[in-house]
Amino acid sequence: MRITDLLKADAIRLGVAPSNKRDAIDLLIELHDNCGNLLDREKYEEGILAREEMGTTAIGMEVAIPHAKSEAVKAPALSAITVPDGVDYDSPDGADCKLLFMIAATTDGDVHLEVLARLMQLLMDESFTASLKKAETPEEFLSLIDAKETEKFPEETAAPAASEDGYQILAVTACPTGIAHTYMAAEALAKAGEEMGVTIKVETNGSGGAKNVLTKEDIENCQGIIIAADKSVETARFDGKPVLSTKVADGIHKPKELIQKVLDGKVPTFKAEKAEASSSDSDSGDSIGRKLYKHLMNGVSHMLPFVVAGGIFIAIAFLIDTIAGVKMDGNFGSGTAVSAWLKGLGGEAFGIMLPVLAGFIAMSIADRPGFLVGVIGGFLAKYGSTFKAIQGDDLIPSGFLGALLAGFLAGWLMKMVMKLCNKLPDALEGIKPVLIYPLAGLGIVGVMMCAVNPFMGYLNTGLSDGLTWLNEHNLGLLLGFILAAMMAIDMGGPFNKAAYVFGTGMLTTAAGLLEKGLAVTDPKVVVCYEAMAAVMIGGMVPPIAIALSTTLFKDHWSESERKNGVVNYIMGLSFITEGAIPYAASYPLKVIPACMIGSGVAGFLSWLFKCQLMAPHGGIFVFATVKQPLLYILSLIVGSAVACIILTVLKGKNKEA
């Protein structure tokens, strides 16, 4: 977040002469208040003064940066003053302060810390600080900051600054994992807006939470909003505004087209049913398949941290027991005190993975009222609850498939309940979310899951037995090829995510089998880990193959493609398939087939060599936990080489090389 995004000319006063520290604070607060940054001036002032009581916010070098997080702040903002004669601000170096910034931050997130850190980096340059003190107009003051930020942070691509009437276009980007696609789409939209001369602000719903959040004022003043997302985002705030909802890939590949649609007024007006409207309502124009995919990915994106962290801890526990020579029976992974602790902790994370998956699928469909029914449905699926045994039947846990069904059915049923409750008197509006919805939801999900769990349990068991049969008859090799090839079809899209969800689902099945007392060497457990190994190696091949081709066959690629290709070594080895997307977008009929074949070969070899992976992510960093690690590396090398050779042949020499 740039300083110039938060500091406006009207919030700057130059050449003032406060008589003391309190006068300076009052002046800075007044600037915030006059600019409409505050909801309650007195409450915000209390926060500022409380912070000063903890210790002065003067940092030395004639600079002070008072700040406070407060519910009285409408949106993050800055105000600033210069004091030529200085003011006593209890500075640690004893010098009077001549340059003061005040940060007003909302209570959600740590914007004040980000802004404070950035200001400190800029103000460490004494010549820059001196130039700010000498600025004669607010515009000059802002231009000095803008120039310094551009110099200090050249990697940033700043969107055109908002006009006095706000940004023309707003956008929200989000992908299931919140890593690559989210920020690639944001960058593409920002660049397109800059090239088209359109002011645009993009909110990213990444793995670290929402950044550059759209404010109420932004929304009120914009012409329209673009939602480029493959998972549900909060949309009730956009009620009455033109909203274009599309997949995140369109934000990457068609940014100008999306922006132009909004500018041309070819976007429907979004209508939220009520303040509690479901975040999924924005996809009303989507096909049924896309709606299902978005709901699923909302659950998967929230589930992944539990899968990754829990899976890696369990894998490390197995590694420790392997090194210690512990017998591979039902207690494997708990043979030492350290491994037992790691496996227990990882198991706890795995234990709530299914409820998290089901809960956020249901929440995507029915908003907050759906969360309870989804979470409980996930737990009932995990334990295999029936009418005879509500606390679970070990023989028929419906597992991953049951949690998926619980999330979708619970969400849809809860949404029906919410619509029925809309007919109740307005006097009952306040007790709906705290009493009516939870009671109705709990009863519904309990009856539903007890009814379907036996059937889903048998289906889950049948799937596990079927995979074991395939493996025993050497047909698992074909499955390994298919799973790995799917990881390379769309580089993080629906096919890629379907294969990855299948792999993580197999880890869940393995965890359940181990809880029943099966040994880690049991064929039913082994096939689960082999599936995960094929999935991860399939996702690692595409970026590595592209990196190899751009390194070994330079005359087939442009200069920029060769430079960017090096980064794909790191991304591929880290299991970030999305590094191949720019190349796949430029040469789809050459990159995708080559990578699919190479990934398939790697998955085939991984299964042939009986490589097993207990961790769902991590790339080369978790290779130590792989069974047959050297053969797994060989599979990766061969698959990447095959893809590299095919790609190079299909690509041909670059005419401009």
XYZ file of C-alpha atoms in Angstrom:
657
model
C 0.000 0.000 0.000
C 1.571 3.255 -1.142
C 1.689 6.330 1.062
C 0.160 8.379 -1.747
C -2.898 6.090 -1.687
C -3.601 7.150 1.902
C -2.471 10.775 1.964
C -4.459 13.398 0.054
C -3.684 17.061 -0.528
C -6.547 18.195 1.722
C -4.997 16.269 4.627
C -1.706 18.181 4.415
C -1.015 21.531 6.145
C 2.370 23.164 5.623
C 4.123 25.819 7.692
C 1.938 25.597 10.806
C 2.937 26.735 14.318
C 1.357 24.622 17.087
C 2.335 25.825 20.535
C 2.764 22.337 22.020
C 2.402 18.599 21.404
C -1.348 18.549 22.124
C -1.981 21.373 19.645
C -0.081 19.445 16.969
C -2.165 16.327 17.651
C -5.401 18.322 17.504
C -4.399 19.825 14.173
C -3.598 16.426 12.630
C -6.907 14.993 13.907
C -8.760 17.998 12.501
C -7.271 17.308 9.053
C -8.504 13.703 9.237
C -11.939 14.836 10.349
C -12.250 17.483 7.638
C -11.364 14.883 4.981
C -14.096 12.525 6.186
C -11.691 9.848 7.420
C -13.329 9.555 10.842
C -16.680 8.296 12.100
C -16.197 9.684 15.601
C -13.533 12.345 16.184
C -13.604 12.179 19.982
C -13.257 8.404 20.066
C -10.346 8.504 17.627
C -8.681 11.220 19.706
C -8.939 8.962 22.771
C -7.057 6.266 20.852
C -4.295 8.663 19.791
C -3.809 10.001 23.308
C -3.846 6.499 24.794
C -1.042 5.532 22.420
C 0.990 8.607 23.389
C 0.639 7.708 27.062
C 2.405 4.419 26.306
C 5.394 6.356 24.996
C 6.122 9.148 22.562
C 5.637 8.438 18.848
C 8.434 10.844 17.939
C 11.187 8.849 16.233
C 13.994 11.421 16.250
C 15.416 13.303 13.265
C 12.731 15.981 13.872
C 9.971 13.515 12.899
C 6.916 12.166 14.759
C 4.337 9.605 13.575
C 1.358 9.442 15.982
C -0.978 6.556 15.142
C -3.964 4.566 16.397
C -6.230 1.680 15.401
C -9.812 2.609 16.152
C -13.391 1.674 15.336
C -13.873 5.421 14.825
C -11.860 5.291 11.579
C -13.845 5.010 8.360
C -10.934 3.872 6.184
C -7.123 3.831 6.556
C -5.679 7.300 5.919
C -2.846 9.720 6.694
C -2.594 13.391 7.576
C 0.598 15.463 7.698
C 1.926 18.828 8.821
C 5.249 20.664 8.670
C 6.323 22.916 11.537
C 9.219 25.188 10.426
C 9.972 26.383 13.965
C 9.510 22.952 15.483
C 7.335 21.719 18.344
C 8.356 19.914 21.535
C 7.099 16.331 21.052
C 9.167 14.536 23.730
C 11.507 13.220 21.061
C 14.088 10.667 22.278
C 16.923 12.753 20.783
C 15.611 15.938 22.435
C 15.061 17.757 19.114
C 11.825 19.545 18.305
C 9.681 17.892 15.616
C 9.258 19.687 12.281
C 7.584 16.910 10.237
C 4.577 14.967 11.555
C 2.428 12.237 10.003
C -0.674 10.812 11.713
C -1.916 7.320 10.790
C -5.630 6.555 11.165
C -6.183 2.789 10.900
C -9.230 0.553 11.094
C -9.321 -2.318 13.574
C -9.244 -5.039 10.903
C -5.702 -5.962 9.935
C -2.399 -4.233 10.628
C -2.424 -1.421 8.085
C -0.905 0.992 10.599
C 2.131 -1.266 10.997
C 2.597 -1.556 7.228
C 2.332 2.218 6.789
C 4.569 2.900 9.765
C 7.231 0.535 8.405
C 7.098 2.134 4.970
C 7.318 5.664 6.359
C 10.320 4.683 8.436
C 12.078 3.290 5.358
C 11.468 6.485 3.423
C 12.255 8.923 6.213
C 15.626 7.330 6.954
C 16.861 9.318 3.941
C 17.726 12.670 5.545
C 17.798 14.540 2.228
C 14.288 13.316 1.439
C 13.044 14.337 4.887
C 14.631 17.750 4.458
C 12.903 18.224 1.094
C 9.514 17.434 2.652
C 10.072 20.064 5.344
C 10.795 22.633 2.628
C 7.797 21.771 0.402
C 5.728 24.851 -0.408
C 2.467 23.221 -1.521
C 0.620 19.982 -0.653
C 0.970 18.932 -4.292
C 4.749 19.297 -4.127
C 4.746 17.395 -0.825
C 2.842 14.506 -2.439
C 4.992 14.484 -5.573
C 8.147 14.191 -3.455
C 6.685 11.166 -1.645
C 5.503 9.588 -4.885
C 8.924 9.961 -6.490
C 10.677 8.530 -3.427
C 8.318 5.545 -3.246
C 8.868 4.816 -6.922
C 12.626 4.959 -6.392
C 12.572 2.898 -3.198
C 10.075 0.285 -4.393
C 10.567 0.017 -8.171
C 9.009 -3.451 -8.271
C 5.602 -2.007 -7.480
C 3.219 -1.225 -10.287
C 1.021 1.510 -8.999
C -2.433 1.914 -10.445
C -3.402 5.387 -11.652
C -4.296 7.533 -8.677
C -7.963 8.042 -7.965
C -9.475 11.291 -9.098
C -11.386 13.518 -6.725
C -14.482 11.509 -7.654
C -12.771 8.191 -6.809
C -11.677 5.262 -8.929
C -13.489 4.533 -12.181
C -13.185 0.759 -11.847
C -12.862 -1.469 -8.796
C -11.855 -5.112 -8.857
C -11.574 -8.085 -6.522
C -9.327 -11.037 -7.344
C -9.278 -14.389 -5.573
C -8.190 -17.943 -6.307
C -8.588 -21.095 -4.196
C -5.059 -21.079 -2.797
C -4.687 -17.296 -2.707
C -1.140 -17.411 -4.021
C -0.375 -17.077 -7.720
C -3.589 -16.446 -9.662
C -4.886 -13.867 -7.175
C -1.911 -11.545 -7.637
C -1.369 -12.271 -11.319
C -4.943 -11.169 -12.049
C -4.523 -8.080 -9.864
C -1.336 -7.074 -11.659
C -2.871 -7.681 -15.092
C -5.916 -5.532 -14.283
C -3.764 -2.754 -12.815
C -1.497 -2.689 -15.878
C -4.442 -2.749 -18.260
C -6.052 0.147 -16.415
C -2.851 2.155 -16.599
C -2.504 1.507 -20.342
C -6.146 2.458 -20.964
C -5.912 5.603 -18.830
C -8.493 4.214 -16.398
C -8.159 4.634 -12.641
C -8.547 1.216 -11.014
C -8.183 -0.202 -7.522
C -7.814 -3.949 -6.985
C -8.557 -5.803 -3.746
C -6.682 -9.104 -3.431
C -8.217 -11.923 -1.383
C -4.959 -13.808 -0.919
C -3.781 -16.445 1.515
C -2.760 -13.713 3.971
C -6.222 -12.127 3.946
C -7.740 -9.280 1.961
C -5.358 -6.489 0.975
C -6.052 -3.056 -0.519
C -9.632 -3.452 0.692
C -12.295 -1.502 -1.187
C -13.854 1.176 0.993
C -17.468 2.280 1.098
C -16.451 5.554 -0.546
C -14.606 3.678 -3.319
C -17.723 1.629 -4.060
C -20.060 4.605 -4.041
C -17.972 6.549 -6.564
C -16.973 3.817 -9.033
C -18.578 3.025 -12.389
C -18.532 -0.706 -11.776
C -16.798 -3.647 -10.133
C -14.980 -6.622 -11.657
C -14.917 -9.814 -9.576
C -12.299 -12.152 -11.034
C -12.514 -15.039 -8.592
C -12.683 -18.817 -8.417
C -14.032 -18.783 -4.890
C -16.769 -16.808 -3.199
C -16.042 -13.274 -2.033
C -18.172 -10.942 0.052
C -20.470 -9.052 -2.352
C -23.390 -7.649 -0.335
C -21.380 -4.384 -0.169
C -21.817 -3.990 -3.959
C -25.626 -3.771 -3.812
C -26.925 -1.494 -6.568
C -23.636 -1.269 -8.486
C -22.776 -2.856 -11.865
C -20.856 -6.052 -11.102
C -19.063 -8.241 -13.647
C -18.365 -11.676 -12.143
C -15.909 -13.931 -13.966
C -13.199 -16.486 -13.363
C -9.767 -15.424 -12.164
C -8.177 -16.638 -15.416
C -10.105 -13.953 -17.316
C -8.585 -11.346 -15.042
C -5.157 -12.596 -16.130
C -5.807 -13.056 -19.838
C -8.623 -10.592 -20.666
C -8.165 -7.573 -18.369
C -8.773 -4.917 -21.034
C -11.884 -6.691 -22.268
C -13.311 -6.806 -18.731
C -12.550 -3.138 -18.088
C -14.078 -2.110 -21.409
C -17.305 -3.986 -20.651
C -17.721 -2.006 -17.451
C -16.931 1.288 -19.200
C -19.457 0.500 -21.955
C -22.209 -0.180 -19.427
C -22.609 -3.807 -20.521
C -22.615 -5.142 -16.969
C -25.775 -6.012 -14.982
C -26.599 -4.259 -11.735
C -26.076 -6.461 -8.706
C -28.930 -6.749 -6.219
C -28.377 -8.177 -2.757
C -31.478 -9.709 -1.223
C -30.735 -8.419 2.263
C -27.813 -7.298 4.371
C -27.145 -10.963 5.075
C -27.272 -11.858 1.375
C -25.100 -14.766 0.436
C -21.761 -13.970 -1.056
C -22.565 -16.463 -3.767
C -25.389 -14.344 -5.171
C -22.944 -12.528 -7.375
C -22.559 -15.627 -9.495
C -26.216 -15.710 -10.481
C -25.213 -15.462 -14.115
C -22.809 -18.402 -13.898
C -23.556 -21.898 -15.115
C -24.472 -24.551 -12.558
C -21.082 -26.186 -13.009
C -19.217 -22.950 -12.307
C -21.326 -22.270 -9.207
C -20.522 -25.731 -7.872
C -16.846 -25.187 -8.615
C -16.749 -21.844 -6.789
C -18.450 -23.283 -3.716
C -16.079 -26.256 -3.739
C -13.001 -24.065 -4.106
C -14.149 -21.863 -1.232
C -14.048 -24.949 0.979
C -10.795 -26.242 -0.470
C -8.992 -22.904 -0.094
C -9.796 -22.790 3.630
C -9.006 -26.486 4.078
C -5.550 -26.389 2.477
C -3.604 -24.874 5.426
C -4.856 -27.702 7.673
C -3.964 -30.339 5.072
C -0.529 -28.931 4.335
C 0.566 -28.258 7.913
C -0.952 -31.428 9.347
C 0.308 -33.612 6.508
C 3.873 -32.356 6.755
C 3.979 -32.874 10.534
C 2.728 -36.447 10.117
C 5.233 -37.073 7.305
C 8.103 -35.847 9.485
C 6.920 -38.169 12.266
C 7.098 -41.108 9.832
C 10.555 -39.978 8.708
C 11.847 -39.889 12.299
C 10.504 -43.381 13.002
C 12.047 -44.658 9.774
C 15.458 -43.319 10.799
C 14.977 -44.756 14.296
C 14.176 -48.194 12.857
C 10.691 -48.373 14.360
C 8.610 -51.331 13.178
C 6.057 -50.348 10.518
C 2.936 -51.518 12.297
C -0.160 -49.731 13.527
C 1.946 -47.598 15.912
C 4.397 -46.433 13.253
C 4.836 -42.676 13.520
C 4.586 -42.775 17.309
C 7.657 -44.870 18.074
C 9.600 -42.034 19.712
C 8.500 -39.198 21.951
C 9.253 -36.591 19.291
C 7.525 -38.437 16.454
C 4.493 -39.158 18.651
C 4.182 -35.460 19.465
C 4.508 -34.463 15.806
C 2.042 -37.079 14.637
C -0.423 -36.093 17.349
C -0.235 -32.425 16.439
C -0.514 -33.154 12.732
C -3.410 -35.499 13.435
C -5.297 -32.745 15.252
C -4.967 -30.497 12.190
C -6.131 -33.348 9.976
C -8.975 -34.015 12.384
C -10.718 -30.720 11.669
C -9.874 -30.650 7.970
C -13.184 -32.191 6.878
C -15.358 -29.941 9.066
C -13.488 -26.906 7.712
C -14.041 -28.096 4.135
C -17.761 -28.703 4.647
C -18.217 -25.559 6.729
C -16.832 -23.169 4.147
C -18.634 -24.873 1.259
C -21.903 -24.390 3.134
C -20.949 -20.835 4.074
C -20.251 -20.050 0.411
C -23.815 -21.151 -0.396
C -25.759 -19.811 2.587
C -23.407 -17.224 4.103
C -22.867 -17.263 7.892
C -25.970 -19.326 8.782
C -24.532 -22.097 6.613
C -21.266 -22.316 8.547
C -22.674 -24.176 11.557
C -24.511 -26.797 9.487
C -21.457 -27.350 7.305
C -19.019 -27.773 10.215
C -21.302 -30.177 12.086
C -21.984 -32.044 8.849
C -18.237 -32.426 8.323
C -17.763 -33.862 11.815
C -20.682 -36.272 11.371
C -19.180 -37.385 8.046
C -15.774 -37.911 9.634
C -17.164 -40.114 12.401
C -19.783 -41.898 10.284
C -22.697 -40.915 12.528
C -25.945 -42.877 12.213
C -29.311 -42.852 13.961
C -28.106 -45.754 16.106
C -24.731 -44.184 16.890
C -24.705 -40.384 16.651
C -21.113 -40.313 17.932
C -19.998 -42.439 15.023
C -19.666 -45.918 13.557
C -16.053 -46.869 12.849
C -17.184 -49.246 10.114
C -18.806 -46.649 7.857
C -17.153 -43.214 8.116
C -18.118 -41.373 4.945
C -14.903 -39.339 5.082
C -13.937 -36.905 2.358
C -16.868 -37.727 0.066
C -19.307 -37.410 2.947
C -17.872 -34.020 3.914
C -18.282 -32.776 0.344
C -21.904 -33.901 0.303
C -22.477 -32.413 3.758
C -21.164 -29.035 2.674
C -23.337 -28.779 -0.410
C -26.555 -30.279 0.966
C -26.296 -28.444 4.276
C -25.702 -25.140 2.485
C -28.639 -25.539 0.126
C -31.005 -26.710 2.843
C -29.962 -23.838 5.083
C -30.564 -21.387 2.272
C -34.104 -22.771 1.925
C -34.630 -22.306 5.656
C -33.459 -18.698 5.392
C -35.923 -17.983 2.586
C -38.761 -19.540 4.575
C -37.800 -17.419 7.581
C -38.084 -14.268 5.470
C -41.845 -14.697 5.848
C -41.647 -14.414 9.643
C -42.606 -11.130 11.350
C -39.960 -8.396 11.372
C -40.014 -8.503 15.173
C -38.209 -11.866 14.996
C -35.422 -10.544 12.756
C -32.977 -10.184 15.640
C -33.277 -13.769 16.880
C -32.957 -15.466 13.488
C -29.143 -15.651 13.353
C -28.653 -16.530 17.044
C -31.565 -18.902 17.655
C -33.750 -19.923 14.721
C -31.017 -20.604 12.150
C -28.719 -22.566 14.514
C -31.538 -24.711 15.937
C -33.087 -25.474 12.562
C -29.698 -26.026 10.969
C -28.415 -28.402 13.647
C -31.555 -30.508 13.500
C -31.549 -30.648 9.712
C -27.890 -31.565 9.328
C -28.135 -34.208 12.067
C -31.037 -36.004 10.399
C -29.545 -35.592 6.927
C -26.084 -36.969 7.729
C -27.372 -39.874 9.809
C -29.514 -40.840 6.828
C -26.831 -40.590 4.139
C -23.722 -41.609 6.083
C -24.232 -45.379 5.681
C -24.495 -45.043 1.900
C -21.586 -42.600 1.638
C -19.537 -44.800 3.961
C -19.973 -47.824 1.721
C -19.129 -45.669 -1.317
C -15.992 -44.379 0.401
C -14.946 -47.905 1.327
C -15.678 -49.078 -2.197
C -13.483 -46.357 -3.665
C -10.598 -47.315 -1.391
C -11.000 -51.004 -2.218
C -11.220 -50.153 -5.929
C -7.966 -48.213 -5.897
C -6.279 -51.051 -4.038
C -7.538 -53.514 -6.678
C -6.223 -51.290 -9.487
C -2.839 -51.136 -7.821
C -2.660 -54.871 -7.260
C -3.415 -55.475 -10.968
C -0.826 -52.926 -12.188
C -3.551 -50.543 -13.378
C -2.474 -47.977 -10.819
C 0.226 -46.951 -13.297
C -2.483 -45.609 -15.586
C -4.049 -43.730 -12.683
C -0.664 -42.209 -11.831
C -0.276 -41.018 -15.427
C -3.791 -39.511 -15.513
C -3.537 -37.722 -12.147
C -0.149 -36.215 -12.991
C -1.280 -35.158 -16.485
C -4.357 -33.449 -15.020
C -2.038 -31.260 -12.952
C -0.609 -29.864 -16.208
C -3.811 -29.311 -18.208
C -4.724 -25.891 -16.843
C -1.887 -25.059 -14.409
C -3.966 -24.374 -11.294
C -7.410 -24.382 -12.912
C -10.349 -26.788 -12.399
C -8.594 -29.943 -13.719
C -5.485 -29.197 -11.687
C -7.521 -28.567 -8.546
C -9.642 -31.706 -9.111
C -6.503 -33.847 -9.190
C -5.068 -32.078 -6.148
C -8.309 -32.412 -4.178
C -8.336 -36.122 -5.039
C -4.759 -36.457 -3.766
C -5.484 -34.683 -0.493
C -8.653 -36.737 -0.157
C -6.515 -39.868 -0.361
C -4.364 -38.530 2.489
C -7.538 -38.122 4.515
C -8.511 -41.695 3.742
C -5.043 -42.876 4.784
C -5.302 -40.986 8.067
C -8.642 -42.640 8.778
C -7.252 -46.090 8.008
C -4.289 -45.497 10.315
C -6.676 -44.452 13.097
C -8.378 -47.834 12.683
C -5.062 -49.529 13.398
C -3.958 -50.439 9.881
C -0.210 -50.448 9.326
C 1.421 -47.834 7.123
C 2.468 -50.715 4.839
C -1.100 -51.934 4.315
C -1.992 -51.826 0.567
C -5.033 -49.632 1.263
C -2.787 -47.035 2.901
C 0.032 -47.353 0.379
C -2.195 -46.586 -2.625
C -3.301 -43.329 -0.961
C 0.284 -42.128 -0.562
C 1.181 -43.230 -4.101
C -1.677 -41.138 -5.466
C -0.443 -38.045 -3.619
C 3.083 -38.603 -4.915
C 1.843 -38.739 -8.514
C -0.197 -35.569 -8.035
C 2.668 -33.489 -6.654
C 5.257 -34.615 -9.178
C 2.783 -33.855 -11.971
C 2.465 -30.283 -10.730
C 6.229 -29.791 -10.507
C 7.060 -30.794 -14.085
C 5.567 -27.893 -16.170
C 7.578 -24.987 -14.651
C 10.801 -27.047 -14.577
C 10.344 -28.153 -18.196
C 9.893 -24.556 -19.333
C 12.915 -23.436 -17.310
C 15.028 -26.190 -18.883
C 13.918 -25.291 -22.406
C 14.610 -21.575 -21.957
C 18.052 -22.420 -20.514
C 19.200 -25.141 -22.912
C 17.540 -23.939 -26.106
C 17.923 -20.181 -25.955
C 17.350 -19.678 -29.684
C 13.777 -20.929 -29.279
C 12.753 -18.127 -26.910
C 12.745 -14.344 -26.741
C 15.063 -12.488 -24.387
C 12.306 -11.740 -21.863
C 11.102 -15.360 -21.963
C 14.630 -16.571 -21.248
C 15.021 -14.198 -18.308
C 11.688 -15.140 -16.780
C 12.326 -18.833 -17.376
C 14.928 -19.012 -14.608
C 12.277 -18.210 -11.993
C 10.421 -21.374 -12.990
C 13.190 -23.539 -11.529
C 12.297 -22.187 -8.097
C 8.544 -22.340 -8.672
C 8.648 -25.860 -10.057
C 10.830 -27.215 -7.264
C 8.456 -25.548 -4.781
C 5.397 -27.225 -6.385
C 3.917 -23.985 -7.738
C 2.574 -25.050 -11.137
C 1.278 -21.560 -11.901
C 4.766 -20.447 -12.934
C 4.045 -22.024 -16.321
C 0.881 -19.986 -16.932
C 2.428 -17.045 -18.887
C 4.051 -19.490 -21.304
C 0.912 -21.626 -21.593
C -1.098 -18.480 -22.316
C 1.317 -17.427 -25.082
C 1.706 -20.875 -26.692
C -1.198 -23.034 -25.442
C -1.105 -25.653 -28.216
C 2.614 -26.192 -27.668
C 3.114 -25.830 -23.921
C 0.052 -27.687 -22.605
C 0.402 -30.949 -24.619
C 4.142 -31.114 -23.908
C 3.650 -30.560 -20.184
C 0.762 -33.032 -19.975
C 2.881 -35.786 -21.517
C 5.917 -34.963 -19.374
C 3.839 -34.801 -16.178
C 2.079 -38.043 -17.090
C 5.418 -39.797 -17.604
C 6.642 -38.524 -14.223
C 3.456 -39.741 -12.510
C 3.697 -43.112 -14.261
C 7.298 -43.609 -13.148
C 6.545 -42.434 -9.611
C 3.841 -45.110 -9.317
C 6.044 -47.718 -11.027
C 8.812 -47.089 -8.491
C 6.232 -47.246 -5.653
C 7.103 -43.755 -4.433
C 4.894 -42.607 -1.568
C 4.277 -39.066 -0.308
C 2.640 -38.361 3.048
C 2.829 -34.554 2.761
C 0.370 -32.710 0.488
C 2.667 -29.814 -0.453
C 6.201 -28.521 -0.224
C 7.890 -29.739 -3.399
C 11.571 -30.542 -3.000
C 11.466 -29.374 0.622
C 9.513 -32.504 1.641
C 11.390 -34.983 -0.558
C 13.112 -36.310 2.560
C 9.728 -37.678 3.694
C 9.132 -39.511 0.392
C 9.507 -43.265 0.276
C 12.030 -44.027 -2.503
C 13.266 -40.394 -2.682
C 16.055 -41.034 -5.218
C 13.677 -42.775 -7.609
C 11.178 -39.951 -7.069
C 13.851 -37.430 -8.111
C 14.657 -39.606 -11.134
C 10.956 -39.602 -12.095
C 10.912 -35.813 -11.863
C 14.047 -35.457 -13.993
C 12.794 -37.829 -16.700
C 9.322 -36.271 -16.826
C 10.751 -32.738 -17.005
C 13.222 -33.754 -19.723
C 10.485 -35.374 -21.814
C 8.302 -32.265 -21.517
C 11.280 -30.003 -22.300
C 12.186 -31.906 -25.483
C 8.598 -32.075 -26.772
C 8.037 -28.386 -25.979
C 11.248 -27.336 -27.706
C 10.379 -29.305 -30.853
C 6.813 -27.958 -30.964
C 7.917 -24.398 -30.217
C 10.555 -24.162 -32.947
C 13.187 -21.461 -33.153
C 12.283 -17.930 -32.240
C 12.484 -15.677 -35.295
C 13.704 -12.730 -33.195
C 16.260 -14.709 -31.189
